[in-house]
């Protein structure tokens, strides 16, 4: 990978059975970290652990708060104090006005936001006690503004961004570093279902390298690719009248 040893000895990654989480686990283990991986699929985790002896499997449904707390205790007992926790568990459901169902939005919020909150709840007692640790939820540039067809997804990522912002200052007083990871489009099993253009699409390997580099910086936000991030940040600054006009034009062309 052309990188030095990882600055974290122990890492926990949720949503590690595929996509960004899986690649990040492989890369961090390759850099010498002991990586605990969690997801609902025990078989996928076992296969991942089989690729590197520094990867340990801990199957988990992040929507189960009691299970999150139990898993965090098991990981700390097995591999030692957690230096870094990355919450990459998430689901992506495309919905527009014709197909909107509240059940989908509720499910997405439970997995994407409440699942991350459950992991934060599980690790904060350990980190605050030793006044050390690093927490990094994976959100998305889609969380910057409400975008068409993302009615079940964008709000969950906006909530994650807000949670990280709210945690940042208080956590720092306890010696805990909080960052937010906001990727653009990355080729994963989730994005493979998209039926629309995905500008500046990245491969998981590239995304993982950018995340590892970003997490070693002092920046609060780890965001990529740069061109898409700039576009999305500019859209966030637009007044509603201009923003909705642009979105209407985009939908007509899609």
PDB file of N, CA and C in Angstrom, residues 24-84:
ATOM      1  N   UNK A  24     -11.543  -1.466   4.193  1.00  0.00           N
ATOM      2  CA  UNK A  24     -10.857  -0.770   5.274  1.00  0.00           C
ATOM      3  C   UNK A  24     -10.279  -1.773   6.273  1.00  0.00           C
ATOM      4  N   UNK A  25     -11.024  -2.822   6.569  1.00  0.00           N
ATOM      5  CA  UNK A  25     -10.531  -3.854   7.483  1.00  0.00           C
ATOM      6  C   UNK A  25      -9.281  -4.528   6.928  1.00  0.00           C
ATOM      7  N   UNK A  26      -9.312  -4.877   5.654  1.00  0.00           N
ATOM      8  CA  UNK A  26      -8.158  -5.524   5.026  1.00  0.00           C
ATOM      9  C   UNK A  26      -6.937  -4.603   5.032  1.00  0.00           C
ATOM     10  N   UNK A  27      -7.156  -3.341   4.708  1.00  0.00           N
ATOM     11  CA  UNK A  27      -6.034  -2.408   4.629  1.00  0.00           C
ATOM     12  C   UNK A  27      -5.431  -2.119   5.999  1.00  0.00           C
ATOM     13  N   UNK A  28      -6.276  -1.926   7.013  1.00  0.00           N
ATOM     14  CA  UNK A  28      -5.760  -1.641   8.351  1.00  0.00           C
ATOM     15  C   UNK A  28      -5.061  -2.860   8.934  1.00  0.00           C
ATOM     16  N   UNK A  29      -5.591  -4.044   8.689  1.00  0.00           N
ATOM     17  CA  UNK A  29      -4.915  -5.260   9.136  1.00  0.00           C
ATOM     18  C   UNK A  29      -3.579  -5.403   8.431  1.00  0.00           C
ATOM     19  N   UNK A  30      -3.537  -5.031   7.150  1.00  0.00           N
ATOM     20  CA  UNK A  30      -2.290  -5.081   6.398  1.00  0.00           C
ATOM     21  C   UNK A  30      -1.253  -4.114   6.922  1.00  0.00           C
ATOM     22  N   UNK A  31      -1.705  -3.071   7.597  1.00  0.00           N
ATOM     23  CA  UNK A  31      -0.799  -2.082   8.178  1.00  0.00           C
ATOM     24  C   UNK A  31      -0.418  -2.424   9.617  1.00  0.00           C
ATOM     25  N   UNK A  32      -0.874  -3.586  10.097  1.00  0.00           N
ATOM     26  CA  UNK A  32      -0.446  -4.050  11.410  1.00  0.00           C
ATOM     27  C   UNK A  32      -1.444  -3.917  12.533  1.00  0.00           C
ATOM     28  N   UNK A  33      -2.623  -3.383  12.265  1.00  0.00           N
ATOM     29  CA  UNK A  33      -3.638  -3.259  13.320  1.00  0.00           C
ATOM     30  C   UNK A  33      -4.363  -4.581  13.521  1.00  0.00           C
ATOM     31  N   UNK A  34      -4.824  -4.812  14.728  1.00  0.00           N
ATOM     32  CA  UNK A  34      -5.740  -5.914  14.989  1.00  0.00           C
ATOM     33  C   UNK A  34      -7.145  -5.368  14.803  1.00  0.00           C
ATOM     34  N   UNK A  35      -7.911  -5.965  13.892  1.00  0.00           N
ATOM     35  CA  UNK A  35      -9.184  -5.392  13.474  1.00  0.00           C
ATOM     36  C   UNK A  35     -10.340  -6.328  13.818  1.00  0.00           C
ATOM     37  N   UNK A  36     -11.238  -5.854  14.673  1.00  0.00           N
ATOM     38  CA  UNK A  36     -12.487  -6.566  14.945  1.00  0.00           C
ATOM     39  C   UNK A  36     -13.507  -6.134  13.907  1.00  0.00           C
ATOM     40  N   UNK A  37     -14.165  -7.084  13.273  1.00  0.00           N
ATOM     41  CA  UNK A  37     -15.136  -6.760  12.226  1.00  0.00           C
ATOM     42  C   UNK A  37     -16.511  -7.290  12.609  1.00  0.00           C
ATOM     43  N   UNK A  38     -17.528  -6.482  12.331  1.00  0.00           N
ATOM     44  CA  UNK A  38     -18.902  -6.852  12.652  1.00  0.00           C
ATOM     45  C   UNK A  38     -19.823  -6.595  11.471  1.00  0.00           C
ATOM     46  N   UNK A  39     -20.822  -7.432  11.352  1.00  0.00           N
ATOM     47  CA  UNK A  39     -21.902  -7.308  10.383  1.00  0.00           C
ATOM     48  C   UNK A  39     -22.884  -8.409  10.732  1.00  0.00           C
ATOM     49  N   UNK A  40     -24.012  -8.427  10.054  1.00  0.00           N
ATOM     50  CA  UNK A  40     -24.992  -9.471  10.335  1.00  0.00           C
ATOM     51  C   UNK A  40     -24.592 -10.821   9.768  1.00  0.00           C
ATOM     52  N   UNK A  41     -23.841 -10.828   8.679  1.00  0.00           N
ATOM     53  CA  UNK A  41     -23.478 -12.070   8.004  1.00  0.00           C
ATOM     54  C   UNK A  41     -22.228 -12.695   8.616  1.00  0.00           C
ATOM     55  N   UNK A  42     -22.436 -13.724   9.403  1.00  0.00           N
ATOM     56  CA  UNK A  42     -21.314 -14.422  10.010  1.00  0.00           C
ATOM     57  C   UNK A  42     -20.431 -15.107   8.981  1.00  0.00           C
ATOM     58  N   UNK A  43     -21.033 -15.638   7.927  1.00  0.00           N
ATOM     59  CA  UNK A  43     -20.255 -16.308   6.883  1.00  0.00           C
ATOM     60  C   UNK A  43     -19.326 -15.335   6.175  1.00  0.00           C
ATOM     61  N   UNK A  44     -19.839 -14.151   5.837  1.00  0.00           N
ATOM     62  CA  UNK A  44     -19.017 -13.151   5.159  1.00  0.00           C
ATOM     63  C   UNK A  44     -17.879 -12.681   6.053  1.00  0.00           C
ATOM     64  N   UNK A  45     -18.154 -12.536   7.335  1.00  0.00           N
ATOM     65  CA  UNK A  45     -17.109 -12.125   8.265  1.00  0.00           C
ATOM     66  C   UNK A  45     -16.050 -13.206   8.416  1.00  0.00           C
ATOM     67  N   UNK A  46     -16.474 -14.461   8.460  1.00  0.00           N
ATOM     68  CA  UNK A  46     -15.523 -15.565   8.572  1.00  0.00           C
ATOM     69  C   UNK A  46     -14.605 -15.604   7.356  1.00  0.00           C
ATOM     70  N   UNK A  47     -15.179 -15.357   6.178  1.00  0.00           N
ATOM     71  CA  UNK A  47     -14.375 -15.333   4.958  1.00  0.00           C
ATOM     72  C   UNK A  47     -13.370 -14.184   5.005  1.00  0.00           C
ATOM     73  N   UNK A  48     -13.809 -13.041   5.509  1.00  0.00           N
ATOM     74  CA  UNK A  48     -12.925 -11.882   5.625  1.00  0.00           C
ATOM     75  C   UNK A  48     -11.794 -12.176   6.608  1.00  0.00           C
ATOM     76  N   UNK A  49     -12.129 -12.746   7.757  1.00  0.00           N
ATOM     77  CA  UNK A  49     -11.118 -13.075   8.761  1.00  0.00           C
ATOM     78  C   UNK A  49     -10.116 -14.095   8.228  1.00  0.00           C
ATOM     79  N   UNK A  50     -10.578 -14.921   7.292  1.00  0.00           N
ATOM     80  CA  UNK A  50      -9.688 -15.904   6.703  1.00  0.00           C
ATOM     81  C   UNK A  50      -8.614 -15.299   5.813  1.00  0.00           C
ATOM     82  N   UNK A  51      -8.766 -14.040   5.440  1.00  0.00           N
ATOM     83  CA  UNK A  51      -7.801 -13.385   4.567  1.00  0.00           C
ATOM     84  C   UNK A  51      -6.639 -12.757   5.324  1.00  0.00           C
ATOM     85  N   UNK A  52      -6.793 -12.588   6.638  1.00  0.00           N
ATOM     86  CA  UNK A  52      -5.718 -12.003   7.430  1.00  0.00           C
ATOM     87  C   UNK A  52      -5.916 -12.414   8.882  1.00  0.00           C
ATOM     88  N   UNK A  53      -4.891 -12.962   9.491  1.00  0.00           N
ATOM     89  CA  UNK A  53      -5.012 -13.462  10.866  1.00  0.00           C
ATOM     90  C   UNK A  53      -5.207 -12.342  11.882  1.00  0.00           C
ATOM     91  N   UNK A  54      -4.998 -11.092  11.466  1.00  0.00           N
ATOM     92  CA  UNK A  54      -5.200  -9.963  12.377  1.00  0.00           C
ATOM     93  C   UNK A  54      -6.642  -9.474  12.387  1.00  0.00           C
ATOM     94  N   UNK A  55      -7.502 -10.109  11.600  1.00  0.00           N
ATOM     95  CA  UNK A  55      -8.916  -9.744  11.558  1.00  0.00           C
ATOM     96  C   UNK A  55      -9.716 -10.740  12.382  1.00  0.00           C
ATOM     97  N   UNK A  56     -10.539 -10.242  13.300  1.00  0.00           N
ATOM     98  CA  UNK A  56     -11.343 -11.090  14.189  1.00  0.00           C
ATOM     99  C   UNK A  56     -12.827 -10.836  13.925  1.00  0.00           C
ATOM    100  N   UNK A  57     -13.592 -11.883  13.854  1.00  0.00           N
ATOM    101  CA  UNK A  57     -15.010 -11.792  13.496  1.00  0.00           C
ATOM    102  C   UNK A  57     -15.911 -11.713  14.724  1.00  0.00           C
ATOM    103  N   UNK A  58     -16.827 -10.731  14.711  1.00  0.00           N
ATOM    104  CA  UNK A  58     -17.816 -10.556  15.770  1.00  0.00           C
ATOM    105  C   UNK A  58     -19.166 -10.225  15.129  1.00  0.00           C
ATOM    106  N   UNK A  59     -19.921 -11.249  14.715  1.00  0.00           N
ATOM    107  CA  UNK A  59     -21.229 -10.995  14.082  1.00  0.00           C
ATOM    108  C   UNK A  59     -22.116 -10.152  14.983  1.00  0.00           C
ATOM    109  N   UNK A  60     -22.844  -9.194  14.352  1.00  0.00           N
ATOM    110  CA  UNK A  60     -23.646  -8.259  15.138  1.00  0.00           C
ATOM    111  C   UNK A  60     -24.697  -7.600  14.268  1.00  0.00           C
ATOM    112  N   UNK A  61     -25.885  -7.472  14.823  1.00  0.00           N
ATOM    113  CA  UNK A  61     -26.923  -6.618  14.243  1.00  0.00           C
ATOM    114  C   UNK A  61     -26.878  -5.303  15.022  1.00  0.00           C
ATOM    115  N   UNK A  62     -26.427  -4.218  14.391  1.00  0.00           N
ATOM    116  CA  UNK A  62     -26.213  -2.966  15.104  1.00  0.00           C
ATOM    117  C   UNK A  62     -27.507  -2.347  15.620  1.00  0.00           C
ATOM    118  N   UNK A  63     -28.646  -2.801  15.143  1.00  0.00           N
ATOM    119  CA  UNK A  63     -29.910  -2.258  15.653  1.00  0.00           C
ATOM    120  C   UNK A  63     -30.268  -2.838  17.014  1.00  0.00           C
ATOM    121  N   UNK A  64     -29.507  -3.823  17.482  1.00  0.00           N
ATOM    122  CA  UNK A  64     -29.718  -4.445  18.790  1.00  0.00           C
ATOM    123  C   UNK A  64     -28.760  -3.791  19.784  1.00  0.00           C
ATOM    124  N   UNK A  65     -29.260  -2.846  20.572  1.00  0.00           N
ATOM    125  CA  UNK A  65     -28.404  -2.073  21.469  1.00  0.00           C
ATOM    126  C   UNK A  65     -27.713  -2.960  22.496  1.00  0.00           C
ATOM    127  N   UNK A  66     -28.444  -3.898  23.070  1.00  0.00           N
ATOM    128  CA  UNK A  66     -27.833  -4.794  24.060  1.00  0.00           C
ATOM    129  C   UNK A  66     -26.696  -5.594  23.435  1.00  0.00           C
ATOM    130  N   UNK A  67     -26.886  -6.028  22.201  1.00  0.00           N
ATOM    131  CA  UNK A  67     -25.848  -6.781  21.507  1.00  0.00           C
ATOM    132  C   UNK A  67     -24.628  -5.908  21.215  1.00  0.00           C
ATOM    133  N   UNK A  68     -24.856  -4.625  20.893  1.00  0.00           N
ATOM    134  CA  UNK A  68     -23.737  -3.708  20.671  1.00  0.00           C
ATOM    135  C   UNK A  68     -22.887  -3.584  21.928  1.00  0.00           C
ATOM    136  N   UNK A  69     -23.544  -3.422  23.076  1.00  0.00           N
ATOM    137  CA  UNK A  69     -22.817  -3.287  24.337  1.00  0.00           C
ATOM    138  C   UNK A  69     -22.050  -4.564  24.666  1.00  0.00           C
ATOM    139  N   UNK A  70     -22.685  -5.706  24.447  1.00  0.00           N
ATOM    140  CA  UNK A  70     -22.046  -6.988  24.732  1.00  0.00           C
ATOM    141  C   UNK A  70     -20.855  -7.217  23.810  1.00  0.00           C
ATOM    142  N   UNK A  71     -21.012  -6.877  22.550  1.00  0.00           N
ATOM    143  CA  UNK A  71     -19.934  -7.068  21.576  1.00  0.00           C
ATOM    144  C   UNK A  71     -18.749  -6.175  21.893  1.00  0.00           C
ATOM    145  N   UNK A  72     -19.000  -4.925  22.248  1.00  0.00           N
ATOM    146  CA  UNK A  72     -17.910  -4.012  22.598  1.00  0.00           C
ATOM    147  C   UNK A  72     -17.109  -4.563  23.783  1.00  0.00           C
ATOM    148  N   UNK A  73     -17.798  -5.087  24.783  1.00  0.00           N
ATOM    149  CA  UNK A  73     -17.112  -5.671  25.941  1.00  0.00           C
ATOM    150  C   UNK A  73     -16.269  -6.870  25.525  1.00  0.00           C
ATOM    151  N   UNK A  74     -16.810  -7.704  24.649  1.00  0.00           N
ATOM    152  CA  UNK A  74     -16.083  -8.890  24.194  1.00  0.00           C
ATOM    153  C   UNK A  74     -14.830  -8.496  23.420  1.00  0.00           C
ATOM    154  N   UNK A  75     -14.968  -7.499  22.557  1.00  0.00           N
ATOM    155  CA  UNK A  75     -13.825  -7.071  21.750  1.00  0.00           C
ATOM    156  C   UNK A  75     -12.727  -6.502  22.640  1.00  0.00           C
ATOM    157  N   UNK A  76     -13.100  -5.649  23.571  1.00  0.00           N
ATOM    158  CA  UNK A  76     -12.101  -5.058  24.466  1.00  0.00           C
ATOM    159  C   UNK A  76     -11.413  -6.130  25.308  1.00  0.00           C
ATOM    160  N   UNK A  77     -12.160  -7.139  25.709  1.00  0.00           N
ATOM    161  CA  UNK A  77     -11.575  -8.229  26.493  1.00  0.00           C
ATOM    162  C   UNK A  77     -10.643  -9.083  25.643  1.00  0.00           C
ATOM    163  N   UNK A  78     -10.972  -9.241  24.376  1.00  0.00           N
ATOM    164  CA  UNK A  78     -10.199 -10.130  23.498  1.00  0.00           C
ATOM    165  C   UNK A  78      -8.951  -9.477  22.914  1.00  0.00           C
ATOM    166  N   UNK A  79      -9.086  -8.244  22.405  1.00  0.00           N
ATOM    167  CA  UNK A  79      -7.956  -7.643  21.681  1.00  0.00           C
ATOM    168  C   UNK A  79      -7.381  -6.411  22.370  1.00  0.00           C
ATOM    169  N   UNK A  80      -8.008  -5.973  23.457  1.00  0.00           N
ATOM    170  CA  UNK A  80      -7.488  -4.832  24.189  1.00  0.00           C
ATOM    171  C   UNK A  80      -8.271  -3.558  23.935  1.00  0.00           C
ATOM    172  N   UNK A  81      -7.877  -2.464  24.581  1.00  0.00           N
ATOM    173  CA  UNK A  81      -8.588  -1.186  24.440  1.00  0.00           C
ATOM    174  C   UNK A  81      -8.671  -0.755  22.983  1.00  0.00           C
ATOM    175  N   UNK A  82      -9.858  -0.337  22.572  1.00  0.00           N
ATOM    176  CA  UNK A  82     -10.069   0.059  21.188  1.00  0.00           C
ATOM    177  C   UNK A  82      -9.519   1.463  20.936  1.00  0.00           C
ATOM    178  N   UNK A  83      -8.638   1.553  19.949  1.00  0.00           N
ATOM    179  CA  UNK A  83      -8.085   2.846  19.572  1.00  0.00           C
ATOM    180  C   UNK A  83      -8.993   3.582  18.594  1.00  0.00           C
ATOM    181  N   UNK A  84      -9.618   2.828  17.671  1.00  0.00           N
ATOM    182  CA  UNK A  84     -10.425   3.428  16.612  1.00  0.00           C
ATOM    183  C   UNK A  84     -11.674   2.596  16.374  1.00  0.00           C
TER     184      UNK A  84
END
